[in-house]
Amino acid sequence: MNKKSLLYPLMTEKAVKMLDSENKLTFVVSMDSTKEEIKKAFSREFNVKVKSVNTHIMKNKKIAFIKLAPENKAIDIITKLGLM
């Protein structure tokens, strides 16, 4: 796996709601990334435990909904990235 799986965070109204209520982050990922690759890349990049990854393909984009383990807070990661 020498390609970049995580491309950039997606901050929409729905993504912000999921950030607060479900401890989920939304990222646009490369089209050929698998859920396991996304999970490993995110864990390695942000040093957090990922509980699950769901993906959705729309308009030539693959979107990953990354749910963090309860001990990690999604809002902390978004703050580190400077998006909130």
PDB file of C-alpha atoms in Angstrom:
ATOM      1  CA  MET A   1       0.000   0.000   0.000  1.00  0.00           C
ATOM      2  CA  ASN A   2       2.135   2.874  -1.219  1.00  0.00           C
ATOM      3  CA  LYS A   3      -0.698   5.137  -2.324  1.00  0.00           C
ATOM      4  CA  LYS A   4      -2.345   7.851  -0.271  1.00  0.00           C
ATOM      5  CA  SER A   5      -5.698   6.625   1.051  1.00  0.00           C
ATOM      6  CA  LEU A   6      -6.906   9.749   2.880  1.00  0.00           C
ATOM      7  CA  LEU A   7      -7.238  12.744   0.582  1.00  0.00           C
ATOM      8  CA  TYR A   8      -8.954  15.463   2.636  1.00  0.00           C
ATOM      9  CA  PRO A   9     -11.625  15.942   5.332  1.00  0.00           C
ATOM     10  CA  LEU A  10     -15.139  16.732   4.169  1.00  0.00           C
ATOM     11  CA  MET A  11     -16.883  19.343   6.309  1.00  0.00           C
ATOM     12  CA  THR A  12     -20.566  19.554   5.438  1.00  0.00           C
ATOM     13  CA  GLU A  13     -23.515  20.239   7.716  1.00  0.00           C
ATOM     14  CA  LYS A  14     -24.175  16.499   7.983  1.00  0.00           C
ATOM     15  CA  ALA A  15     -20.497  15.806   8.740  1.00  0.00           C
ATOM     16  CA  VAL A  16     -20.490  18.350  11.579  1.00  0.00           C
ATOM     17  CA  LYS A  17     -23.634  16.781  13.074  1.00  0.00           C
ATOM     18  CA  MET A  18     -22.027  13.315  12.950  1.00  0.00           C
ATOM     19  CA  LEU A  19     -18.869  14.748  14.495  1.00  0.00           C
ATOM     20  CA  ASP A  20     -20.805  15.845  17.582  1.00  0.00           C
ATOM     21  CA  SER A  21     -23.452  13.150  17.926  1.00  0.00           C
ATOM     22  CA  GLU A  22     -21.757   9.962  16.657  1.00  0.00           C
ATOM     23  CA  ASN A  23     -18.005  10.641  17.083  1.00  0.00           C
ATOM     24  CA  LYS A  24     -17.544  10.186  13.307  1.00  0.00           C
ATOM     25  CA  LEU A  25     -15.260  11.975  10.867  1.00  0.00           C
ATOM     26  CA  THR A  26     -15.902  12.251   7.137  1.00  0.00           C
ATOM     27  CA  PHE A  27     -12.997  12.070   4.671  1.00  0.00           C
ATOM     28  CA  VAL A  28     -12.759  11.926   0.900  1.00  0.00           C
ATOM     29  CA  VAL A  29     -10.536   8.939   0.099  1.00  0.00           C
ATOM     30  CA  SER A  30      -8.978   7.473  -3.032  1.00  0.00           C
ATOM     31  CA  MET A  31     -11.380   5.393  -5.122  1.00  0.00           C
ATOM     32  CA  ASP A  32      -9.316   2.212  -4.879  1.00  0.00           C
ATOM     33  CA  SER A  33      -8.838   2.291  -1.086  1.00  0.00           C
ATOM     34  CA  THR A  34     -10.420  -0.499   0.925  1.00  0.00           C
ATOM     35  CA  LYS A  35     -12.043  -0.035   4.323  1.00  0.00           C
ATOM     36  CA  GLU A  36      -9.118  -1.809   5.993  1.00  0.00           C
ATOM     37  CA  GLU A  37      -6.569   0.436   4.231  1.00  0.00           C
ATOM     38  CA  ILE A  38      -8.517   3.534   5.275  1.00  0.00           C
ATOM     39  CA  LYS A  39      -8.697   2.305   8.864  1.00  0.00           C
ATOM     40  CA  LYS A  40      -4.948   1.609   9.030  1.00  0.00           C
ATOM     41  CA  ALA A  41      -4.001   4.900   7.350  1.00  0.00           C
ATOM     42  CA  PHE A  42      -6.217   6.934   9.676  1.00  0.00           C
ATOM     43  CA  SER A  43      -4.961   5.143  12.797  1.00  0.00           C
ATOM     44  CA  ARG A  44      -1.355   5.660  11.733  1.00  0.00           C
ATOM     45  CA  GLU A  45      -1.827   9.310  10.730  1.00  0.00           C
ATOM     46  CA  PHE A  46      -3.705  10.479  13.835  1.00  0.00           C
ATOM     47  CA  ASN A  47      -2.590   7.877  16.415  1.00  0.00           C
ATOM     48  CA  VAL A  48      -6.159   6.960  17.419  1.00  0.00           C
ATOM     49  CA  LYS A  49      -8.227   3.780  17.566  1.00  0.00           C
ATOM     50  CA  VAL A  50     -10.824   3.424  14.795  1.00  0.00           C
ATOM     51  CA  LYS A  51     -13.974   1.476  15.618  1.00  0.00           C
ATOM     52  CA  SER A  52     -15.426   1.193  12.098  1.00  0.00           C
ATOM     53  CA  VAL A  53     -15.306   2.561   8.556  1.00  0.00           C
ATOM     54  CA  ASN A  54     -18.246   2.905   6.176  1.00  0.00           C
ATOM     55  CA  THR A  55     -17.790   4.076   2.600  1.00  0.00           C
ATOM     56  CA  HIS A  56     -20.039   5.674   0.024  1.00  0.00           C
ATOM     57  CA  ILE A  57     -19.346   6.487  -3.632  1.00  0.00           C
ATOM     58  CA  MET A  58     -21.028   9.499  -5.203  1.00  0.00           C
ATOM     59  CA  LYS A  59     -20.204  11.911  -8.017  1.00  0.00           C
ATOM     60  CA  ASN A  60     -16.794  10.369  -8.724  1.00  0.00           C
ATOM     61  CA  LYS A  61     -15.775  10.633  -5.051  1.00  0.00           C
ATOM     62  CA  LYS A  62     -15.412   7.960  -2.420  1.00  0.00           C
ATOM     63  CA  ILE A  63     -16.370   9.167   1.034  1.00  0.00           C
ATOM     64  CA  ALA A  64     -15.372   7.375   4.235  1.00  0.00           C
ATOM     65  CA  PHE A  65     -17.309   7.749   7.471  1.00  0.00           C
ATOM     66  CA  ILE A  66     -14.767   6.922  10.177  1.00  0.00           C
ATOM     67  CA  LYS A  67     -16.163   6.112  13.630  1.00  0.00           C
ATOM     68  CA  LEU A  68     -13.653   6.498  16.431  1.00  0.00           C
ATOM     69  CA  ALA A  69     -13.422   4.439  19.610  1.00  0.00           C
ATOM     70  CA  PRO A  70     -15.073   6.126  22.633  1.00  0.00           C
ATOM     71  CA  GLU A  71     -11.713   7.014  24.211  1.00  0.00           C
ATOM     72  CA  ASN A  72     -10.865   9.228  21.199  1.00  0.00           C
ATOM     73  CA  LYS A  73     -12.828  12.372  20.369  1.00  0.00           C
ATOM     74  CA  ALA A  74     -13.451  13.333  16.745  1.00  0.00           C
ATOM     75  CA  ILE A  75     -13.680  17.009  17.679  1.00  0.00           C
ATOM     76  CA  ASP A  76     -10.051  16.900  18.913  1.00  0.00           C
ATOM     77  CA  ILE A  77      -8.819  15.669  15.521  1.00  0.00           C
ATOM     78  CA  ILE A  78     -10.791  18.287  13.592  1.00  0.00           C
ATOM     79  CA  THR A  79      -9.421  20.967  15.922  1.00  0.00           C
ATOM     80  CA  LYS A  80      -5.858  19.702  15.303  1.00  0.00           C
ATOM     81  CA  LEU A  81      -6.480  20.011  11.565  1.00  0.00           C
ATOM     82  CA  GLY A  82      -7.618  23.605  12.084  1.00  0.00           C
ATOM     83  CA  LEU A  83     -11.127  23.073  10.718  1.00  0.00           C
ATOM     84  CA  MET A  84     -12.998  24.135  13.886  1.00  0.00           C
TER      85      MET A  84
END
